[in-house]
GROMACS .gro file of C-alpha atoms in nm:
model
  484
    1MET     CA    1   2.167   2.776   4.856
    2GLU     CA    2   1.858   2.585   4.732
    3GLU     CA    3   1.633   2.766   4.980
    4ILE     CA    4   1.763   3.102   4.855
    5LEU     CA    5   1.711   3.004   4.491
    6LYS     CA    6   1.348   2.919   4.561
    7GLN     CA    7   1.294   3.279   4.671
    8ILE     CA    8   1.428   3.427   4.344
    9PRO     CA    9   1.187   3.441   4.047
   10LEU     CA   10   1.363   3.284   3.751
   11ASP     CA   11   1.218   3.544   3.515
   12PHE     CA   12   1.401   3.810   3.722
   13LEU     CA   13   1.733   3.625   3.672
   14GLN     CA   14   1.673   3.588   3.299
   15LYS     CA   15   1.549   3.942   3.241
   16HIS     CA   16   1.845   4.105   3.415
   17GLN     CA   17   2.106   3.835   3.336
   18ILE     CA   18   2.199   3.761   3.698
   19LEU     CA   19   2.339   3.421   3.804
   20PRO     CA   20   2.359   3.308   4.170
   21LEU     CA   21   2.699   3.140   4.221
   22GLY     CA   22   2.714   3.031   4.585
   23MET     CA   23   2.658   3.127   4.944
   24GLU     CA   24   2.931   3.179   5.203
   25ASP     CA   25   2.927   3.494   5.417
   26LYS     CA   26   2.760   3.666   5.121
   27LEU     CA   27   2.561   3.548   4.821
   28ARG     CA   28   2.793   3.569   4.518
   29VAL     CA   29   2.612   3.655   4.193
   30GLY     CA   30   2.741   3.687   3.837
   31ILE     CA   31   2.650   4.002   3.641
   32LYS     CA   32   2.734   4.129   3.290
   33ASN     CA   33   2.875   4.470   3.386
   34HIS     CA   34   2.881   4.735   3.658
   35ARG     CA   35   2.564   4.898   3.526
   36ASP     CA   36   2.366   4.601   3.663
   37ILE     CA   37   2.441   4.695   4.026
   38GLU     CA   38   2.089   4.838   4.068
   39PHE     CA   39   1.939   4.494   3.999
   40VAL     CA   40   2.177   4.344   4.255
   41GLU     CA   41   2.039   4.594   4.508
   42ASP     CA   42   1.684   4.477   4.425
   43LEU     CA   43   1.798   4.121   4.491
   44ARG     CA   44   1.950   4.223   4.826
   45LEU     CA   45   1.622   4.378   4.935
   46LEU     CA   46   1.430   4.068   4.822
   47LEU     CA   47   1.653   3.818   5.002
   48GLN     CA   48   1.755   4.035   5.297
   49CYS     CA   49   2.120   3.926   5.276
   50ASP     CA   50   2.455   4.071   5.165
   51ILE     CA   51   2.544   4.019   4.800
   52GLU     CA   52   2.883   4.017   4.628
   53PRO     CA   53   2.861   4.089   4.250
   54VAL     CA   54   3.112   3.924   4.010
   55ILE     CA   55   3.158   4.033   3.646
   56MET     CA   56   3.111   3.733   3.413
   57PRO     CA   57   3.078   3.673   3.036
   58VAL     CA   58   2.716   3.676   2.915
   59GLU     CA   59   2.748   3.323   2.772
   60GLU     CA   60   2.850   3.180   3.110
   61ILE     CA   61   2.560   3.357   3.281
   62GLU     CA   62   2.309   3.220   3.028
   63ASN     CA   63   2.451   2.867   3.055
   64GLY     CA   64   2.415   2.888   3.432
   65ILE     CA   65   2.056   3.014   3.413
   66ARG     CA   66   1.971   2.729   3.173
   67SER     CA   67   2.118   2.480   3.422
   68LEU     CA   68   1.916   2.630   3.708
   69MET     CA   69   1.599   2.600   3.504
   70GLY     CA   70   1.681   2.242   3.406
   71GLU     CA   71   1.730   2.149   3.772
   72ARG     CA   72   1.366   2.235   3.832
   73LEU     CA   73   1.291   1.911   3.651
   74ASP     CA   74   1.484   1.706   3.905
   75ARG     CA   75   1.340   1.883   4.211
   76ASN     CA   76   0.977   1.892   4.110
   77GLN     CA   77   0.850   1.794   3.768
   78GLU     CA   78   0.520   1.976   3.820
   79GLU     CA   79   0.631   2.295   3.993
   80ASP     CA   80   0.417   2.587   3.879
   81ASP     CA   81   0.689   2.852   3.864
   82SER     CA   82   0.874   2.703   3.571
   83LEU     CA   83   0.904   2.723   3.196
   84VAL     CA   84   0.666   2.774   2.909
   85LEU     CA   85   0.709   2.755   2.535
   86SER     CA   86   0.538   3.020   2.326
   87GLU     CA   87   0.337   2.919   2.022
   88GLU     CA   88   0.541   3.132   1.779
   89ASP     CA   89   0.758   2.986   1.506
   90THR     CA   90   1.065   3.028   1.725
   91GLN     CA   91   0.971   2.921   2.076
   92ASP     CA   92   1.158   3.076   2.369
   93LEU     CA   93   1.261   2.826   2.635
   94LEU     CA   94   1.353   3.104   2.878
   95SER     CA   95   1.013   3.276   2.873
   96VAL     CA   96   0.905   3.212   3.227
   97SER     CA   97   0.544   3.222   3.341
   98ARG     CA   98   0.296   3.013   3.531
   99ASP     CA   99   0.140   2.756   3.302
  100ALA     CA  100   0.032   2.393   3.269
  101PRO     CA  101   0.267   2.138   3.426
  102ILE     CA  102   0.302   1.946   3.098
  103VAL     CA  103   0.423   2.258   2.917
  104SER     CA  104   0.673   2.313   3.198
  105LEU     CA  105   0.788   1.951   3.188
  106VAL     CA  106   0.853   1.953   2.812
  107SER     CA  107   1.035   2.286   2.837
  108SER     CA  108   1.252   2.152   3.118
  109VAL     CA  109   1.350   1.845   2.915
  110PHE     CA  110   1.465   2.068   2.628
  111LEU     CA  111   1.659   2.294   2.865
  112LYS     CA  112   1.831   2.001   3.035
  113ALA     CA  113   1.934   1.865   2.696
  114ALA     CA  114   2.062   2.205   2.578
  115SER     CA  115   2.259   2.258   2.900
  116ASN     CA  116   2.431   1.920   2.865
  117ARG     CA  117   2.518   1.957   2.493
  118ALA     CA  118   2.283   1.671   2.399
  119SER     CA  119   2.249   1.587   2.029
  120ASP     CA  120   1.929   1.382   2.062
  121ILE     CA  121   1.634   1.334   2.298
  122HIS     CA  122   1.452   0.998   2.305
  123LEU     CA  123   1.102   0.953   2.452
  124GLU     CA  124   1.027   0.581   2.474
  125PRO     CA  125   0.689   0.450   2.599
  126PHE     CA  126   0.675   0.108   2.767
  127GLU     CA  127   0.397  -0.089   2.936
  128ASN     CA  128   0.389   0.098   3.269
  129GLU     CA  129   0.593   0.414   3.210
  130ALA     CA  130   0.785   0.617   2.954
  131VAL     CA  131   1.159   0.681   2.968
  132VAL     CA  132   1.330   1.003   2.855
  133ARG     CA  133   1.694   0.974   2.750
  134MET     CA  134   1.941   1.219   2.597
  135ARG     CA  135   2.249   1.144   2.387
  136VAL     CA  136   2.563   1.329   2.498
  137ASP     CA  137   2.893   1.271   2.314
  138GLY     CA  138   2.736   0.972   2.137
  139VAL     CA  139   2.614   0.794   2.454
  140LEU     CA  140   2.255   0.783   2.585
  141HIS     CA  141   2.180   0.888   2.944
  142GLU     CA  142   1.843   0.837   3.116
  143ILE     CA  143   1.718   1.166   3.263
  144LEU     CA  144   1.370   1.081   3.392
  145THR     CA  145   1.068   0.853   3.372
  146ILE     CA  146   0.714   0.973   3.300
  147SER     CA  147   0.397   0.800   3.415
  148LYS     CA  148   0.192   0.629   3.144
  149ASN     CA  149  -0.108   0.863   3.171
  150LYS     CA  150   0.112   1.176   3.160
  151TYR     CA  151   0.308   1.057   2.855
  152SER     CA  152   0.012   1.098   2.619
  153SER     CA  153  -0.004   1.468   2.716
  154VAL     CA  154   0.372   1.510   2.667
  155ASN     CA  155   0.341   1.341   2.329
  156ALA     CA  156   0.056   1.573   2.230
  157ARG     CA  157   0.251   1.882   2.343
  158ILE     CA  158   0.551   1.791   2.127
  159LYS     CA  159   0.328   1.717   1.827
  160VAL     CA  160   0.159   2.056   1.864
  161MET     CA  161   0.497   2.231   1.881
  162SER     CA  162   0.624   2.050   1.570
  163LYS     CA  163   0.294   2.101   1.380
  164LEU     CA  164   0.224   1.728   1.341
  165ASN     CA  165  -0.120   1.568   1.303
  166LEU     CA  166  -0.250   1.509   1.657
  167ALA     CA  167  -0.521   1.271   1.535
  168GLU     CA  168  -0.273   1.041   1.357
  169SER     CA  169  -0.096   0.793   1.584
  170ARG     CA  170  -0.079   0.489   1.352
  171LEU     CA  171   0.173   0.625   1.099
  172PRO     CA  172   0.525   0.770   1.138
  173GLN     CA  173   0.545   1.149   1.116
  174ASP     CA  174   0.829   1.403   1.082
  175GLY     CA  175   0.827   1.763   1.198
  176ARG     CA  176   1.044   2.050   1.309
  177ILE     CA  177   1.066   2.292   1.604
  178ARG     CA  178   1.274   2.608   1.642
  179LEU     CA  179   1.366   2.687   2.002
  180LYS     CA  180   1.536   2.986   2.160
  181ALA     CA  181   1.717   2.968   2.493
  182GLY     CA  182   1.887   3.300   2.563
  183GLU     CA  183   2.132   3.352   2.277
  184LYS     CA  184   2.107   2.988   2.171
  185LEU     CA  185   1.890   2.910   1.868
  186ILE     CA  186   1.817   2.538   1.844
  187ASP     CA  187   1.668   2.358   1.543
  188VAL     CA  188   1.489   2.036   1.646
  189ARG     CA  189   1.401   1.763   1.398
  190VAL     CA  190   1.118   1.549   1.534
  191SER     CA  191   1.043   1.190   1.431
  192THR     CA  192   0.755   0.981   1.567
  193VAL     CA  193   0.688   0.611   1.509
  194PRO     CA  194   0.400   0.399   1.647
  195THR     CA  195   0.504   0.122   1.889
  196LEU     CA  196   0.316  -0.135   2.094
  197PHE     CA  197   0.271   0.103   2.390
  198GLY     CA  198   0.237   0.438   2.213
  199GLU     CA  199   0.427   0.672   1.986
  200ARG     CA  200   0.804   0.676   2.027
  201ILE     CA  201   0.959   1.020   1.970
  202VAL     CA  202   1.320   1.095   1.878
  203MET     CA  203   1.434   1.457   1.844
  204ARG     CA  204   1.764   1.563   1.688
  205LEU     CA  205   1.894   1.891   1.836
  206LEU     CA  206   2.109   2.122   1.628
  207ASP     CA  207   2.249   2.434   1.794
  208MET     CA  208   2.239   2.691   1.512
  209THR     CA  209   2.458   2.932   1.711
  210ASN     CA  210   2.748   2.686   1.734
  211LYS     CA  211   3.051   2.784   1.530
  212LEU     CA  212   3.124   2.550   1.240
  213LEU     CA  213   3.446   2.355   1.283
  214THR     CA  214   3.724   2.432   1.037
  215LEU     CA  215   3.951   2.177   0.871
  216ASP     CA  216   4.215   2.259   1.135
  217GLU     CA  217   3.974   2.172   1.418
  218ILE     CA  218   3.817   1.840   1.319
  219GLY     CA  219   4.109   1.627   1.444
  220LEU     CA  220   4.319   1.558   1.134
  221LEU     CA  221   4.685   1.482   1.202
  222LYS     CA  222   4.925   1.702   1.002
  223GLU     CA  223   5.006   1.434   0.744
  224ASP     CA  224   4.638   1.371   0.670
  225TYR     CA  225   4.557   1.742   0.682
  226ASP     CA  226   4.817   1.803   0.409
  227LYS     CA  227   4.671   1.519   0.199
  228VAL     CA  228   4.316   1.657   0.223
  229SER     CA  229   4.431   2.015   0.154
  230ASP     CA  230   4.606   1.890  -0.159
  231LEU     CA  231   4.297   1.698  -0.276
  232ILE     CA  232   4.058   1.992  -0.240
  233SER     CA  233   4.297   2.219  -0.428
  234LYS     CA  234   4.233   2.011  -0.744
  235PRO     CA  235   4.006   2.177  -1.004
  236TYR     CA  236   3.792   1.867  -1.055
  237GLY     CA  237   3.736   1.514  -0.926
  238LEU     CA  238   3.538   1.331  -0.656
  239LEU     CA  239   3.623   1.336  -0.283
  240LEU     CA  240   3.419   1.111  -0.054
  241SER     CA  241   3.369   1.113   0.324
  242THR     CA  242   3.260   0.771   0.452
  243GLY     CA  243   3.150   0.616   0.779
  244PRO     CA  244   2.837   0.499   0.961
  245THR     CA  245   2.549   0.727   1.060
  246GLY     CA  246   2.658   0.980   1.322
  247SER     CA  247   3.030   0.960   1.246
  248GLY     CA  248   3.064   1.331   1.162
  249LYS     CA  249   3.072   1.310   0.780
  250SER     CA  250   2.860   1.624   0.733
  251THR     CA  251   3.080   1.820   0.976
  252THR     CA  252   3.383   1.720   0.769
  253LEU     CA  253   3.218   1.833   0.444
  254TYR     CA  254   3.123   2.169   0.600
  255ALA     CA  255   3.484   2.210   0.717
  256ILE     CA  256   3.606   2.144   0.361
  257LEU     CA  257   3.348   2.387   0.217
  258GLN     CA  258   3.482   2.663   0.441
  259LYS     CA  259   3.827   2.595   0.297
  260VAL     CA  260   3.717   2.604  -0.069
  261VAL     CA  261   3.461   2.887  -0.060
  262SER     CA  262   3.584   3.203  -0.230
  263PRO     CA  263   3.444   3.498  -0.428
  264LYS     CA  264   3.612   3.345  -0.735
  265ARG     CA  265   3.429   3.012  -0.701
  266ASN     CA  266   3.063   2.919  -0.744
  267VAL     CA  267   2.983   2.666  -0.468
  268ILE     CA  268   2.642   2.493  -0.458
  269THR     CA  269   2.514   2.213  -0.232
  270VAL     CA  270   2.215   1.980  -0.228
  271GLU     CA  271   2.144   1.850   0.122
  272ASP     CA  272   1.889   1.656   0.326
  273PRO     CA  273   1.840   1.861   0.538
  274VAL     CA  274   2.043   2.183   0.525
  275GLU     CA  275   2.197   2.166   0.872
  276TYR     CA  276   2.402   2.486   0.875
  277GLN     CA  277   2.353   2.799   0.669
  278MET     CA  278   2.682   2.917   0.518
  279ASN     CA  279   2.758   3.253   0.362
  280GLY     CA  280   2.892   3.254   0.008
  281ILE     CA  281   2.737   2.927  -0.112
  282GLY     CA  282   2.400   2.823  -0.256
  283GLN     CA  283   2.226   2.552  -0.051
  284ILE     CA  284   1.937   2.343  -0.184
  285GLN     CA  285   1.713   2.139   0.047
  286VAL     CA  286   1.596   1.799  -0.081
  287ASN     CA  287   1.216   1.760  -0.091
  288PRO     CA  288   1.112   1.416  -0.226
  289LYS     CA  289   0.741   1.502  -0.189
  290ILE     CA  290   0.768   1.739  -0.486
  291GLY     CA  291   1.026   1.534  -0.674
  292LEU     CA  292   1.336   1.727  -0.560
  293THR     CA  293   1.575   1.438  -0.489
  294PHE     CA  294   1.955   1.430  -0.470
  295ALA     CA  295   1.967   1.320  -0.834
  296SER     CA  296   1.726   1.584  -0.969
  297GLY     CA  297   1.884   1.855  -0.753
  298LEU     CA  298   2.232   1.759  -0.870
  299ARG     CA  299   2.121   1.759  -1.232
  300SER     CA  300   1.983   2.113  -1.190
  301ILE     CA  301   2.295   2.232  -1.008
  302LEU     CA  302   2.510   2.142  -1.307
  303ARG     CA  303   2.315   2.397  -1.514
  304GLN     CA  304   2.412   2.668  -1.260
  305ASP     CA  305   2.777   2.686  -1.372
  306PRO     CA  306   2.925   2.552  -1.044
  307ASP     CA  307   3.294   2.511  -0.961
  308VAL     CA  308   3.236   2.306  -0.645
  309VAL     CA  309   2.936   2.081  -0.582
  310MET     CA  310   2.848   1.916  -0.250
  311VAL     CA  311   2.595   1.629  -0.252
  312GLY     CA  312   2.475   1.536   0.097
  313GLU     CA  313   2.481   1.162   0.024
  314ILE     CA  314   2.518   0.923  -0.269
  315ARG     CA  315   2.230   0.680  -0.212
  316ASP     CA  316   2.155   0.528  -0.551
  317ASN     CA  317   2.289   0.459  -0.900
  318GLU     CA  318   2.135   0.772  -1.056
  319THR     CA  319   2.299   1.008  -0.803
  320ALA     CA  320   2.629   0.818  -0.828
  321GLU     CA  321   2.634   0.837  -1.208
  322ILE     CA  322   2.558   1.212  -1.217
  323ALA     CA  323   2.818   1.285  -0.944
  324ILE     CA  324   3.084   1.082  -1.130
  325HIS     CA  325   3.014   1.254  -1.462
  326ALA     CA  326   3.011   1.596  -1.293
  327SER     CA  327   3.355   1.525  -1.145
  328LEU     CA  328   3.484   1.427  -1.491
  329THR     CA  329   3.357   1.745  -1.657
  330GLY     CA  330   3.541   2.010  -1.461
  331HIS     CA  331   3.369   2.013  -1.120
  332LEU     CA  332   3.507   1.936  -0.774
  333VAL     CA  333   3.241   1.710  -0.619
  334LEU     CA  334   3.218   1.639  -0.245
  335SER     CA  335   2.985   1.374  -0.105
  336THR     CA  336   2.934   1.100   0.156
  337LEU     CA  337   2.887   0.723   0.146
  338HIS     CA  338   2.796   0.472   0.416
  339THR     CA  339   3.097   0.237   0.425
  340ASN     CA  340   3.311   0.112   0.714
  341ASP     CA  341   3.648   0.213   0.570
  342ALA     CA  342   3.805   0.404   0.282
  343PRO     CA  343   3.886   0.119   0.034
  344THR     CA  344   3.530  -0.018   0.059
  345ALA     CA  345   3.399   0.303  -0.100
  346VAL     CA  346   3.530   0.181  -0.438
  347SER     CA  347   3.339  -0.149  -0.425
  348ARG     CA  348   3.030   0.034  -0.293
  349LEU     CA  349   3.023   0.259  -0.601
  350MET     CA  350   3.068  -0.045  -0.825
  351ASP     CA  351   2.782  -0.222  -0.643
  352MET     CA  352   2.566   0.077  -0.738
  353GLY     CA  353   2.641   0.002  -1.104
  354VAL     CA  354   2.921   0.252  -1.175
  355GLU     CA  355   3.186   0.112  -1.409
  356GLY     CA  356   3.535   0.061  -1.265
  357TYR     CA  357   3.702   0.283  -1.524
  358LEU     CA  358   3.468   0.571  -1.433
  359VAL     CA  359   3.543   0.529  -1.060
  360SER     CA  360   3.919   0.520  -1.121
  361SER     CA  361   3.907   0.823  -1.351
  362SER     CA  362   3.701   1.043  -1.118
  363LEU     CA  363   3.798   0.948  -0.762
  364LEU     CA  364   4.053   1.179  -0.596
  365GLY     CA  365   4.040   1.027  -0.251
  366VAL     CA  366   3.831   0.884   0.032
  367MET     CA  367   3.819   0.987   0.399
  368ALA     CA  368   3.680   0.723   0.635
  369GLN     CA  369   3.607   0.848   0.986
  370ARG     CA  370   3.468   0.781   1.332
  371LEU     CA  371   3.391   1.008   1.625
  372ILE     CA  372   3.571   0.939   1.952
  373ARG     CA  373   3.504   1.091   2.292
  374LYS     CA  374   3.775   1.315   2.436
  375LEU     CA  375   3.889   1.263   2.793
  376CYS     CA  376   3.756   1.517   3.042
  377LYS     CA  377   4.045   1.746   3.135
  378GLU     CA  378   3.904   1.795   3.485
  379CYS     CA  379   3.923   1.431   3.593
  380LYS     CA  380   4.140   1.222   3.357
  381GLU     CA  381   4.394   1.009   3.541
  382GLU     CA  382   4.740   0.898   3.432
  383TYR     CA  383   4.834   0.528   3.456
  384LYS     CA  384   5.098   0.284   3.335
  385PRO     CA  385   4.946   0.034   3.086
  386GLU     CA  386   5.004  -0.341   3.087
  387ASP     CA  387   5.187  -0.506   2.795
  388SER     CA  388   4.859  -0.667   2.682
  389GLU     CA  389   4.708  -0.321   2.631
  390PHE     CA  390   4.997  -0.215   2.409
  391VAL     CA  391   4.946  -0.531   2.201
  392LYS     CA  392   4.575  -0.453   2.153
  393LEU     CA  393   4.672  -0.109   2.025
  394GLY     CA  394   4.924  -0.261   1.782
  395LEU     CA  395   5.223  -0.120   1.973
  396ASP     CA  396   5.545  -0.297   2.068
  397PRO     CA  397   5.554  -0.309   2.453
  398GLU     CA  398   5.935  -0.293   2.458
  399GLN     CA  399   5.948   0.026   2.250
  400HIS     CA  400   5.672   0.197   2.449
  401ARG     CA  401   5.764   0.082   2.801
  402GLY     CA  402   5.778   0.436   2.946
  403LEU     CA  403   5.460   0.564   2.775
  404LYS     CA  404   5.191   0.692   3.015
  405LEU     CA  405   4.826   0.672   2.912
  406TYR     CA  406   4.512   0.821   3.066
  407ASN     CA  407   4.195   0.668   3.209
  408ALA     CA  408   3.841   0.807   3.212
  409VAL     CA  409   3.738   0.873   3.574
  410GLY     CA  410   3.419   1.081   3.588
  411CYS     CA  411   3.312   1.409   3.753
  412PRO     CA  412   3.003   1.636   3.755
  413LYS     CA  413   3.127   1.832   3.452
  414CYS     CA  414   3.130   1.519   3.230
  415LEU     CA  415   2.813   1.363   3.383
  416GLY     CA  416   3.030   1.098   3.546
  417THR     CA  417   3.143   0.950   3.213
  418GLY     CA  418   3.505   1.068   3.215
  419TYR     CA  419   3.464   1.215   2.866
  420TYR     CA  420   3.376   1.566   2.750
  421GLY     CA  421   3.337   1.655   2.381
  422ARG     CA  422   3.431   1.455   2.071
  423ASN     CA  423   3.693   1.450   1.799
  424GLY     CA  424   3.748   1.256   1.477
  425VAL     CA  425   3.978   0.970   1.380
  426TYR     CA  426   4.048   0.937   1.009
  427GLU     CA  427   4.168   0.702   0.737
  428VAL     CA  428   4.266   0.908   0.431
  429MET     CA  429   4.319   0.721   0.103
  430THR     CA  430   4.450   0.925  -0.190
  431VAL     CA  431   4.407   0.773  -0.535
  432ASP     CA  432   4.729   0.781  -0.741
  433GLU     CA  433   4.808   0.619  -1.078
  434ASP     CA  434   4.884   0.276  -0.927
  435LEU     CA  435   4.552   0.271  -0.742
  436ARG     CA  436   4.367   0.390  -1.053
  437SER     CA  437   4.513   0.102  -1.250
  438LEU     CA  438   4.415  -0.149  -0.979
  439ILE     CA  439   4.059  -0.012  -0.953
  440THR     CA  440   4.017  -0.036  -1.333
  441ARG     CA  441   4.145  -0.395  -1.337
  442SER     CA  442   3.953  -0.540  -1.043
  443GLY     CA  443   3.820  -0.301  -0.778
  444GLU     CA  444   3.883  -0.575  -0.518
  445MET     CA  445   3.871  -0.417  -0.172
  446VAL     CA  446   4.145  -0.628  -0.007
  447ALA     CA  447   4.394  -0.554  -0.286
  448ILE     CA  448   4.308  -0.182  -0.278
  449ARG     CA  449   4.358  -0.171   0.099
  450LYS     CA  450   4.692  -0.351   0.074
  451LEU     CA  451   4.822  -0.115  -0.194
  452ALA     CA  452   4.694   0.197  -0.011
  453ARG     CA  453   4.862   0.080   0.312
  454SER     CA  454   5.189   0.027   0.126
  455LYS     CA  455   5.169   0.390   0.015
  456GLY     CA  456   5.136   0.521   0.372
  457MET     CA  457   4.762   0.520   0.448
  458LYS     CA  458   4.704   0.514   0.824
  459THR     CA  459   4.412   0.301   0.947
  460LEU     CA  460   4.145   0.435   1.181
  461LEU     CA  461   4.309   0.244   1.468
  462GLU     CA  462   4.656   0.384   1.394
  463ASP     CA  463   4.519   0.738   1.379
  464GLY     CA  464   4.338   0.678   1.707
  465VAL     CA  465   4.652   0.539   1.875
  466GLU     CA  466   4.831   0.866   1.797
  467LYS     CA  467   4.554   1.050   1.985
  468VAL     CA  468   4.586   0.804   2.277
  469LYS     CA  469   4.960   0.877   2.294
  470ARG     CA  470   4.883   1.250   2.310
  471GLY     CA  471   4.648   1.198   2.606
  472GLU     CA  472   4.342   1.317   2.411
  473THR     CA  473   4.142   0.997   2.463
  474SER     CA  474   4.166   0.654   2.625
  475ALA     CA  475   4.278   0.322   2.479
  476GLU     CA  476   3.937   0.175   2.568
  477GLU     CA  477   3.755   0.445   2.368
  478ILE     CA  478   3.971   0.396   2.059
  479LEU     CA  479   3.924   0.019   2.063
  480ARG     CA  480   3.547   0.066   2.100
  481ALA     CA  481   3.520   0.318   1.816
  482THR     CA  482   3.749   0.153   1.561
  483SER     CA  483   3.655  -0.215   1.598
  484LEU     CA  484   3.488  -0.310   1.268
   0.00000   0.00000   0.00000
């Protein structure tokens, strides 16, 4: 099969949307529709072998072509017939021509990351070589090493693409690249920092063509879904999503926005950056260089007659104060905080200088969350857990004696990890009159947690255990993600 692939120009496959599938008696190829038979005939003449066409969805064909192009990186990092990025604002990864090996190498790295659903690419220079890693489902995987002398050229190529200052290597820089790979449009945020052995580059990849998750799809159990739906139906108040960096807080807020957006409501956001463009709402991008901060943006939003306001993050006292007052004056305010669990959000706001009575009056609820990896459906394996494992999960071994759990195994589809895709686990705390009274009196986190638990709040671990019981993830993954 590899020998045959070498004979096919990749630009021919991309131009005519043809995907080689495998070789038995005939070469099987995927095509979009029956009108593409003439291109299959061209391929038969080129390869001098029989060909069997198979109708496939366009998306599957493009994913396959991206994978083929990415494999060029593994076979020969400096092969001439590979990929090139154009110098336009949106740079096409699937424009194939003969060009410099460094251009091809960088393009191949992007394609490999896009094919494997990577969220980040890390380029890390060390004393003798540089390592390239990609983050898939929250875990980093090493994909190749680059020689020290070649890394400076790779670094320069990425800085040119992201319009950074090539002459400056002593200060951190931030830039942006827009890439196109078939129907995929990828927004790349680039960050460079100087290290002992050169500039370290981290790139955050955001697939703009991905469908936004709805509130039904983010992993809320029915009880918590009903709680959140009730909270966002309120005409005013503050709803917070909390968790560490990379725990999916922004995805949750976008899911809520889709639920509340309506022609009868004026919805405005202030974000850093605007990750997804949504119809029906006004989105403001923070720009500190010109004085447009969360606080100043929020203050301006309130003069725009909003019904619902989303603030990307509450970082300081000024933003917290404005958000609180906005929620008390007839606006539904959505925002995020960096706290480990839901009750801690109260003490975090008080640490920022917000009075307890203001927090208790404005706060509708808090959603703490983590992202967990879902077991790969192709290779997950059923097993009977030991009693000690039930105890770690907070379950009574006697009551759950017949429960079967699943292990992560690993296969090519999941890169050998045993996991494919991610989902959320949640801790939803609704603020009722008893909690308001307690917050006004003390705001002590332990007391708030105890009272919230007595009123039915599930912890992150308990929510995760429900997903373990359903076979969605493993006990090991839940314990890793929810250990504070």
